[in-house]
Amino acid sequence: MHDDPGHSARAPKAENISWSDGAVGREGRERLLGQRGCVLWFTGLSGSGKSTIAARVEASLAASGVHCYVLDGDNLRHGLNRDLGFTSEDREENIRRMGEVAALFADAGIVTLVTAISPFEAGRRAARAAVKSGAFLEIHLDVALDVCKERDPKGLYQKVERGEIRGFTGVDSPYEQPQNADLRLDTATLDIDACAEAILDAMQVRGYLARER
Ligand code: ADP
């Protein structure tokens, strides 16, 4: 099921809808802002470092005048995704919505950092496909589960241990290893600055940074 992004309880329903082009367009917006819109998609287990590294990249970009926005999986569950839980279907829908919102932000010309476990390959692939310009960087924070458990920044693994949380990714819910990651960073061996630097370098190489840093 996870290999087929088209197979969804939320398959398209509406008919008689058409696409309306605005007056400006992505390139016009990018010219106005003096930057390129893109999506930096952080995937990895809870505690792998997604929020920490995204914040470091965001700070660095903002310091050089680049408009960024972090779409955090937990934050979006307070609003847009508040009706979703942690079943496989809800996780898929959570990521589908995050991917669509990220694509809109990128289309608006914003460097959009998405931090979400995003455990399924199909969801990550669909998020990439949603970005029409193709400016999408999948960053796999690849670190052993034991390291994440040791860090346990939110105390969630302890709750899992006590049986207070079920269906936790990496423990008793699957995490499909990324097949299409653009960057794989082991946060057990690379420190936060080195990870941020690798991401900024990858953006530079791909032309996502319009100006010299
Ligand atoms: P996630 O968002 O993936 O759940 P967090 O960023 O909330 O993970 O937590 C990662 C924890 O690991 C933080 O407490 C952070 O300080 C720590 N940490 C240690 N080394 C690194 C590293 N190299 N990269 C990212 N985080 C690290």
PDB file of C-alpha atoms and ligand atoms in Angstrom:
ATOM      1  CA  MET A   1       0.000   0.000   0.000  1.00  0.00           C
ATOM      2  CA  HIS A   2       2.796   2.392   0.839  1.00  0.00           C
ATOM      3  CA  ASP A   3       4.327   1.904  -2.597  1.00  0.00           C
ATOM      4  CA  ASP A   4       1.298   3.366  -4.289  1.00  0.00           C
ATOM      5  CA  PRO A   5       0.787   7.063  -3.559  1.00  0.00           C
ATOM      6  CA  GLY A   6      -2.383   6.999  -5.623  1.00  0.00           C
ATOM      7  CA  HIS A   7      -3.983   4.497  -3.280  1.00  0.00           C
ATOM      8  CA  SER A   8      -5.388   6.729  -0.594  1.00  0.00           C
ATOM      9  CA  ALA A   9      -8.584   7.143   1.344  1.00  0.00           C
ATOM     10  CA  ARG A  10      -8.194  10.810   0.357  1.00  0.00           C
ATOM     11  CA  ALA A  11      -8.149  10.242  -3.391  1.00  0.00           C
ATOM     12  CA  PRO A  12      -9.389  13.210  -5.467  1.00  0.00           C
ATOM     13  CA  LYS A  13     -13.148  13.734  -5.281  1.00  0.00           C
ATOM     14  CA  ALA A  14     -13.958  17.104  -6.792  1.00  0.00           C
ATOM     15  CA  GLU A  15     -14.928  17.505 -10.407  1.00  0.00           C
ATOM     16  CA  ASN A  16     -15.222  20.615 -12.556  1.00  0.00           C
ATOM     17  CA  ILE A  17     -12.192  22.316 -11.051  1.00  0.00           C
ATOM     18  CA  SER A  18      -9.522  24.053 -13.087  1.00  0.00           C
ATOM     19  CA  TRP A  19      -6.113  25.525 -12.329  1.00  0.00           C
ATOM     20  CA  SER A  20      -5.963  29.300 -12.136  1.00  0.00           C
ATOM     21  CA  ASP A  21      -2.613  30.936 -12.869  1.00  0.00           C
ATOM     22  CA  GLY A  22      -1.990  34.098 -10.865  1.00  0.00           C
ATOM     23  CA  ALA A  23      -0.588  37.323 -12.267  1.00  0.00           C
ATOM     24  CA  VAL A  24       2.985  36.849 -11.086  1.00  0.00           C
ATOM     25  CA  GLY A  25       4.197  33.237 -11.024  1.00  0.00           C
ATOM     26  CA  ARG A  26       7.002  31.541  -9.121  1.00  0.00           C
ATOM     27  CA  GLU A  27       9.860  33.108 -11.033  1.00  0.00           C
ATOM     28  CA  GLY A  28       8.383  36.566 -10.574  1.00  0.00           C
ATOM     29  CA  ARG A  29       8.053  35.999  -6.849  1.00  0.00           C
ATOM     30  CA  GLU A  30      11.599  34.670  -6.701  1.00  0.00           C
ATOM     31  CA  ARG A  31      12.861  37.772  -8.489  1.00  0.00           C
ATOM     32  CA  LEU A  32      11.017  39.975  -5.997  1.00  0.00           C
ATOM     33  CA  LEU A  33      12.570  38.126  -3.079  1.00  0.00           C
ATOM     34  CA  GLY A  34      15.997  37.695  -4.672  1.00  0.00           C
ATOM     35  CA  GLN A  35      16.084  34.008  -3.793  1.00  0.00           C
ATOM     36  CA  ARG A  36      14.865  30.612  -4.951  1.00  0.00           C
ATOM     37  CA  GLY A  37      12.089  28.673  -3.282  1.00  0.00           C
ATOM     38  CA  CYS A  38      12.922  25.102  -2.360  1.00  0.00           C
ATOM     39  CA  VAL A  39      12.067  22.336   0.074  1.00  0.00           C
ATOM     40  CA  LEU A  40      14.594  20.848   2.472  1.00  0.00           C
ATOM     41  CA  TRP A  41      12.911  17.669   3.671  1.00  0.00           C
ATOM     42  CA  PHE A  42      14.361  16.236   6.886  1.00  0.00           C
ATOM     43  CA  THR A  43      13.486  12.605   7.565  1.00  0.00           C
ATOM     44  CA  GLY A  44      14.675  10.356  10.376  1.00  0.00           C
ATOM     45  CA  LEU A  45      13.733   8.765  13.660  1.00  0.00           C
ATOM     46  CA  SER A  46      12.530  10.804  16.618  1.00  0.00           C
ATOM     47  CA  GLY A  47      15.653  12.270  18.211  1.00  0.00           C
ATOM     48  CA  SER A  48      17.749  11.943  15.048  1.00  0.00           C
ATOM     49  CA  GLY A  49      18.240  15.723  15.020  1.00  0.00           C
ATOM     50  CA  LYS A  50      15.743  17.021  12.461  1.00  0.00           C
ATOM     51  CA  SER A  51      14.561  20.046  14.486  1.00  0.00           C
ATOM     52  CA  THR A  52      18.023  20.859  15.810  1.00  0.00           C
ATOM     53  CA  ILE A  53      19.741  20.827  12.431  1.00  0.00           C
ATOM     54  CA  ALA A  54      16.866  22.560  10.636  1.00  0.00           C
ATOM     55  CA  ALA A  55      17.049  25.365  13.208  1.00  0.00           C
ATOM     56  CA  ARG A  56      20.798  25.689  12.621  1.00  0.00           C
ATOM     57  CA  VAL A  57      20.308  25.849   8.827  1.00  0.00           C
ATOM     58  CA  GLU A  58      17.433  28.318   9.250  1.00  0.00           C
ATOM     59  CA  ALA A  59      19.544  30.581  11.469  1.00  0.00           C
ATOM     60  CA  SER A  60      22.426  30.525   9.022  1.00  0.00           C
ATOM     61  CA  LEU A  61      20.207  31.283   6.017  1.00  0.00           C
ATOM     62  CA  ALA A  62      18.309  34.034   7.839  1.00  0.00           C
ATOM     63  CA  ALA A  63      21.621  35.636   8.833  1.00  0.00           C
ATOM     64  CA  SER A  64      22.465  35.919   5.137  1.00  0.00           C
ATOM     65  CA  GLY A  65      19.089  37.411   4.299  1.00  0.00           C
ATOM     66  CA  VAL A  66      17.271  34.332   3.017  1.00  0.00           C
ATOM     67  CA  HIS A  67      13.579  34.014   3.890  1.00  0.00           C
ATOM     68  CA  CYS A  68      12.936  30.596   5.408  1.00  0.00           C
ATOM     69  CA  TYR A  69      10.123  28.793   7.162  1.00  0.00           C
ATOM     70  CA  VAL A  70      10.195  25.597   9.185  1.00  0.00           C
ATOM     71  CA  LEU A  71       7.182  23.322   8.864  1.00  0.00           C
ATOM     72  CA  ASP A  72       7.480  21.109  11.914  1.00  0.00           C
ATOM     73  CA  GLY A  73       5.479  17.890  12.050  1.00  0.00           C
ATOM     74  CA  ASP A  74       4.459  18.315  15.694  1.00  0.00           C
ATOM     75  CA  ASN A  75       3.575  21.992  15.211  1.00  0.00           C
ATOM     76  CA  LEU A  76       1.294  21.232  12.273  1.00  0.00           C
ATOM     77  CA  ARG A  77      -0.464  18.590  14.361  1.00  0.00           C
ATOM     78  CA  HIS A  78      -1.681  21.472  16.558  1.00  0.00           C
ATOM     79  CA  GLY A  79      -3.603  22.983  13.650  1.00  0.00           C
ATOM     80  CA  LEU A  80      -3.857  21.793  10.056  1.00  0.00           C
ATOM     81  CA  ASN A  81      -3.291  18.171  11.052  1.00  0.00           C
ATOM     82  CA  ARG A  82      -5.074  18.182  14.413  1.00  0.00           C
ATOM     83  CA  ASP A  83      -7.592  15.630  13.162  1.00  0.00           C
ATOM     84  CA  LEU A  84      -4.853  13.056  12.507  1.00  0.00           C
ATOM     85  CA  GLY A  85      -3.378  10.425  14.807  1.00  0.00           C
ATOM     86  CA  PHE A  86      -0.652   7.874  14.284  1.00  0.00           C
ATOM     87  CA  THR A  87      -2.266   5.053  12.340  1.00  0.00           C
ATOM     88  CA  SER A  88      -0.515   4.296   9.044  1.00  0.00           C
ATOM     89  CA  GLU A  89      -3.337   6.040   7.168  1.00  0.00           C
ATOM     90  CA  ASP A  90      -3.140   9.140   9.353  1.00  0.00           C
ATOM     91  CA  ARG A  91       0.650   9.251   9.101  1.00  0.00           C
ATOM     92  CA  GLU A  92       0.343   9.070   5.306  1.00  0.00           C
ATOM     93  CA  GLU A  93      -2.218  11.873   5.290  1.00  0.00           C
ATOM     94  CA  ASN A  94      -0.087  13.935   7.678  1.00  0.00           C
ATOM     95  CA  ILE A  95       2.853  13.715   5.295  1.00  0.00           C
ATOM     96  CA  ARG A  96       0.696  14.263   2.226  1.00  0.00           C
ATOM     97  CA  ARG A  97      -0.581  17.547   3.673  1.00  0.00           C
ATOM     98  CA  MET A  98       2.889  18.610   4.801  1.00  0.00           C
ATOM     99  CA  GLY A  99       4.248  17.885   1.334  1.00  0.00           C
ATOM    100  CA  GLU A 100       1.504  19.893  -0.339  1.00  0.00           C
ATOM    101  CA  VAL A 101       1.942  22.847   2.027  1.00  0.00           C
ATOM    102  CA  ALA A 102       5.720  22.747   1.597  1.00  0.00           C
ATOM    103  CA  ALA A 103       5.274  22.776  -2.181  1.00  0.00           C
ATOM    104  CA  LEU A 104       3.090  25.886  -1.899  1.00  0.00           C
ATOM    105  CA  PHE A 105       5.667  27.628   0.301  1.00  0.00           C
ATOM    106  CA  ALA A 106       8.406  26.758  -2.198  1.00  0.00           C
ATOM    107  CA  ASP A 107       6.195  28.087  -4.986  1.00  0.00           C
ATOM    108  CA  ALA A 108       5.892  31.286  -2.953  1.00  0.00           C
ATOM    109  CA  GLY A 109       9.690  31.584  -3.121  1.00  0.00           C
ATOM    110  CA  ILE A 110      10.457  30.541   0.439  1.00  0.00           C
ATOM    111  CA  VAL A 111      13.200  28.153   1.556  1.00  0.00           C
ATOM    112  CA  THR A 112      10.988  25.651   3.336  1.00  0.00           C
ATOM    113  CA  LEU A 113      12.415  23.248   5.884  1.00  0.00           C
ATOM    114  CA  VAL A 114      10.188  20.284   6.727  1.00  0.00           C
ATOM    115  CA  THR A 115      10.937  18.330   9.886  1.00  0.00           C
ATOM    116  CA  ALA A 116       8.836  15.206  10.104  1.00  0.00           C
ATOM    117  CA  ILE A 117       9.758  11.576  10.743  1.00  0.00           C
ATOM    118  CA  SER A 118       8.043  10.783   7.414  1.00  0.00           C
ATOM    119  CA  PRO A 119       8.500   7.035   7.773  1.00  0.00           C
ATOM    120  CA  PHE A 120       7.185   5.915   4.383  1.00  0.00           C
ATOM    121  CA  GLU A 121       9.044   6.073   1.086  1.00  0.00           C
ATOM    122  CA  ALA A 122       5.865   6.695  -0.920  1.00  0.00           C
ATOM    123  CA  GLY A 123       5.043   9.815   1.090  1.00  0.00           C
ATOM    124  CA  ARG A 124       8.537  11.212   0.699  1.00  0.00           C
ATOM    125  CA  ARG A 125       8.433  10.488  -3.030  1.00  0.00           C
ATOM    126  CA  ALA A 126       5.060  12.226  -3.363  1.00  0.00           C
ATOM    127  CA  ALA A 127       6.371  15.255  -1.426  1.00  0.00           C
ATOM    128  CA  ARG A 128       9.243  15.531  -3.906  1.00  0.00           C
ATOM    129  CA  ALA A 129       6.895  15.187  -6.862  1.00  0.00           C
ATOM    130  CA  ALA A 130       4.668  17.973  -5.504  1.00  0.00           C
ATOM    131  CA  VAL A 131       7.444  20.561  -5.936  1.00  0.00           C
ATOM    132  CA  LYS A 132       6.984  21.594  -9.550  1.00  0.00           C
ATOM    133  CA  SER A 133      10.348  23.342  -9.872  1.00  0.00           C
ATOM    134  CA  GLY A 134      12.091  20.177  -8.671  1.00  0.00           C
ATOM    135  CA  ALA A 135      13.965  22.150  -6.003  1.00  0.00           C
ATOM    136  CA  PHE A 136      13.748  19.473  -3.314  1.00  0.00           C
ATOM    137  CA  LEU A 137      16.478  18.092  -1.109  1.00  0.00           C
ATOM    138  CA  GLU A 138      15.730  14.947   0.880  1.00  0.00           C
ATOM    139  CA  ILE A 139      17.977  14.817   3.922  1.00  0.00           C
ATOM    140  CA  HIS A 140      18.102  11.545   5.788  1.00  0.00           C
ATOM    141  CA  LEU A 141      19.364  11.941   9.346  1.00  0.00           C
ATOM    142  CA  ASP A 142      20.587   8.415   9.637  1.00  0.00           C
ATOM    143  CA  VAL A 143      21.476   7.484  13.176  1.00  0.00           C
ATOM    144  CA  ALA A 144      21.094   4.274  15.137  1.00  0.00           C
ATOM    145  CA  LEU A 145      17.942   3.826  17.206  1.00  0.00           C
ATOM    146  CA  ASP A 146      20.098   3.312  20.288  1.00  0.00           C
ATOM    147  CA  VAL A 147      21.599   6.785  19.876  1.00  0.00           C
ATOM    148  CA  CYS A 148      18.107   8.313  19.559  1.00  0.00           C
ATOM    149  CA  LYS A 149      16.984   6.420  22.686  1.00  0.00           C
ATOM    150  CA  GLU A 150      20.025   7.655  24.554  1.00  0.00           C
ATOM    151  CA  ARG A 151      19.312  11.281  23.560  1.00  0.00           C
ATOM    152  CA  ASP A 152      15.552  11.024  24.111  1.00  0.00           C
ATOM    153  CA  PRO A 153      15.179  14.851  23.947  1.00  0.00           C
ATOM    154  CA  LYS A 154      11.423  14.760  24.577  1.00  0.00           C
ATOM    155  CA  GLY A 155      11.342  11.760  26.903  1.00  0.00           C
ATOM    156  CA  LEU A 156       9.280   9.852  24.356  1.00  0.00           C
ATOM    157  CA  TYR A 157      11.413   6.708  24.275  1.00  0.00           C
ATOM    158  CA  GLN A 158      11.051   6.480  28.053  1.00  0.00           C
ATOM    159  CA  LYS A 159       7.291   6.661  27.647  1.00  0.00           C
ATOM    160  CA  VAL A 160       7.500   3.903  25.024  1.00  0.00           C
ATOM    161  CA  GLU A 161       9.596   1.866  27.452  1.00  0.00           C
ATOM    162  CA  ARG A 162       6.917   2.304  30.147  1.00  0.00           C
ATOM    163  CA  GLY A 163       4.239   1.205  27.684  1.00  0.00           C
ATOM    164  CA  GLU A 164       2.630   4.655  27.600  1.00  0.00           C
ATOM    165  CA  ILE A 165       3.062   5.047  23.835  1.00  0.00           C
ATOM    166  CA  ARG A 166       2.345   2.364  21.263  1.00  0.00           C
ATOM    167  CA  GLY A 167       3.172   2.378  17.562  1.00  0.00           C
ATOM    168  CA  PHE A 168       6.338   4.449  17.906  1.00  0.00           C
ATOM    169  CA  THR A 169       8.461   4.728  14.763  1.00  0.00           C
ATOM    170  CA  GLY A 170      11.598   2.609  14.916  1.00  0.00           C
ATOM    171  CA  VAL A 171      10.334   0.655  17.920  1.00  0.00           C
ATOM    172  CA  ASP A 172       7.001  -0.916  17.042  1.00  0.00           C
ATOM    173  CA  SER A 173       6.084   1.037  13.908  1.00  0.00           C
ATOM    174  CA  PRO A 174       8.134   0.841  10.699  1.00  0.00           C
ATOM    175  CA  TYR A 175      10.613   3.371   9.331  1.00  0.00           C
ATOM    176  CA  GLU A 176      11.311   2.675   5.676  1.00  0.00           C
ATOM    177  CA  GLN A 177      14.940   3.512   4.915  1.00  0.00           C
ATOM    178  CA  PRO A 178      15.080   6.319   2.312  1.00  0.00           C
ATOM    179  CA  GLN A 179      15.930   5.063  -1.184  1.00  0.00           C
ATOM    180  CA  ASN A 180      16.167   8.507  -2.776  1.00  0.00           C
ATOM    181  CA  ALA A 181      17.873  10.674  -0.182  1.00  0.00           C
ATOM    182  CA  ASP A 182      20.019  13.463  -1.624  1.00  0.00           C
ATOM    183  CA  LEU A 183      22.032  13.660   1.574  1.00  0.00           C
ATOM    184  CA  ARG A 184      22.570  11.076   4.284  1.00  0.00           C
ATOM    185  CA  LEU A 185      24.038  12.459   7.470  1.00  0.00           C
ATOM    186  CA  ASP A 186      24.953  10.339  10.475  1.00  0.00           C
ATOM    187  CA  THR A 187      24.348  12.693  13.382  1.00  0.00           C
ATOM    188  CA  ALA A 188      26.220  10.372  15.731  1.00  0.00           C
ATOM    189  CA  THR A 189      29.495  11.080  13.955  1.00  0.00           C
ATOM    190  CA  LEU A 190      28.877  14.549  12.443  1.00  0.00           C
ATOM    191  CA  ASP A 191      28.217  17.434  14.813  1.00  0.00           C
ATOM    192  CA  ILE A 192      25.372  19.912  14.314  1.00  0.00           C
ATOM    193  CA  ASP A 193      27.509  22.509  12.524  1.00  0.00           C
ATOM    194  CA  ALA A 194      28.996  19.941  10.155  1.00  0.00           C
ATOM    195  CA  CYS A 195      25.500  18.695   9.243  1.00  0.00           C
ATOM    196  CA  ALA A 196      24.256  22.252   8.647  1.00  0.00           C
ATOM    197  CA  GLU A 197      27.312  23.025   6.539  1.00  0.00           C
ATOM    198  CA  ALA A 198      26.786  19.899   4.393  1.00  0.00           C
ATOM    199  CA  ILE A 199      23.195  20.973   3.728  1.00  0.00           C
ATOM    200  CA  LEU A 200      24.172  24.548   2.821  1.00  0.00           C
ATOM    201  CA  ASP A 201      26.872  23.187   0.503  1.00  0.00           C
ATOM    202  CA  ALA A 202      24.351  20.889  -1.197  1.00  0.00           C
ATOM    203  CA  MET A 203      22.007  23.851  -1.685  1.00  0.00           C
ATOM    204  CA  GLN A 204      24.846  25.861  -3.191  1.00  0.00           C
ATOM    205  CA  VAL A 205      25.833  23.069  -5.582  1.00  0.00           C
ATOM    206  CA  ARG A 206      22.241  22.703  -6.785  1.00  0.00           C
ATOM    207  CA  GLY A 207      21.824  26.430  -7.310  1.00  0.00           C
ATOM    208  CA  TYR A 208      19.212  26.840  -4.566  1.00  0.00           C
ATOM    209  CA  LEU A 209      21.151  29.752  -3.118  1.00  0.00           C
ATOM    210  CA  ALA A 210      20.821  32.591  -5.559  1.00  0.00           C
ATOM    211  CA  ARG A 211      23.370  34.767  -3.794  1.00  0.00           C
ATOM    212  CA  GLU A 212      26.809  33.958  -2.492  1.00  0.00           C
ATOM    213  CA  ARG A 213      26.725  33.227   1.195  1.00  0.00           C
TER     214      ARG A 213
HETATM  215  P1  ADP B   1      14.104  15.257  16.027  1.00  0.00           P
HETATM  216  O1  ADP B   1      13.603  16.610  15.593  1.00  0.00           O
HETATM  217  O2  ADP B   1      14.672  14.450  14.896  1.00  0.00           O
HETATM  218  O3  ADP B   1      13.114  14.477  16.836  1.00  0.00           O
HETATM  219  P2  ADP B   1      15.674  16.785  17.872  1.00  0.00           P
HETATM  220  O4  ADP B   1      16.406  17.777  17.018  1.00  0.00           O
HETATM  221  O5  ADP B   1      14.453  17.231  18.603  1.00  0.00           O
HETATM  222  O6  ADP B   1      15.360  15.488  16.987  1.00  0.00           O
HETATM  223  O7  ADP B   1      16.665  16.165  18.953  1.00  0.00           O
HETATM  224  C1  ADP B   1      17.968  15.768  18.651  1.00  0.00           C
HETATM  225  C2  ADP B   1      18.792  15.810  19.949  1.00  0.00           C
HETATM  226  O8  ADP B   1      20.085  15.289  19.689  1.00  0.00           O
HETATM  227  C3  ADP B   1      18.955  17.216  20.477  1.00  0.00           C
HETATM  228  O9  ADP B   1      18.908  17.181  21.882  1.00  0.00           O
HETATM  229  C4  ADP B   1      20.371  17.583  19.984  1.00  0.00           C
HETATM  230  O10 ADP B   1      20.990  18.539  20.786  1.00  0.00           O
HETATM  231  C5  ADP B   1      21.081  16.246  20.057  1.00  0.00           C
HETATM  232  N1  ADP B   1      22.215  16.097  19.134  1.00  0.00           N
HETATM  233  C6  ADP B   1      23.457  15.668  19.474  1.00  0.00           C
HETATM  234  N2  ADP B   1      24.267  15.631  18.406  1.00  0.00           N
HETATM  235  C7  ADP B   1      23.538  16.045  17.350  1.00  0.00           C
HETATM  236  C8  ADP B   1      23.831  16.216  15.974  1.00  0.00           C
HETATM  237  N3  ADP B   1      25.026  15.961  15.454  1.00  0.00           N
HETATM  238  N4  ADP B   1      22.834  16.641  15.173  1.00  0.00           N
HETATM  239  C9  ADP B   1      21.601  16.903  15.673  1.00  0.00           C
HETATM  240  N5  ADP B   1      21.264  16.766  16.976  1.00  0.00           N
HETATM  241  C10 ADP B   1      22.225  16.334  17.811  1.00  0.00           C
END
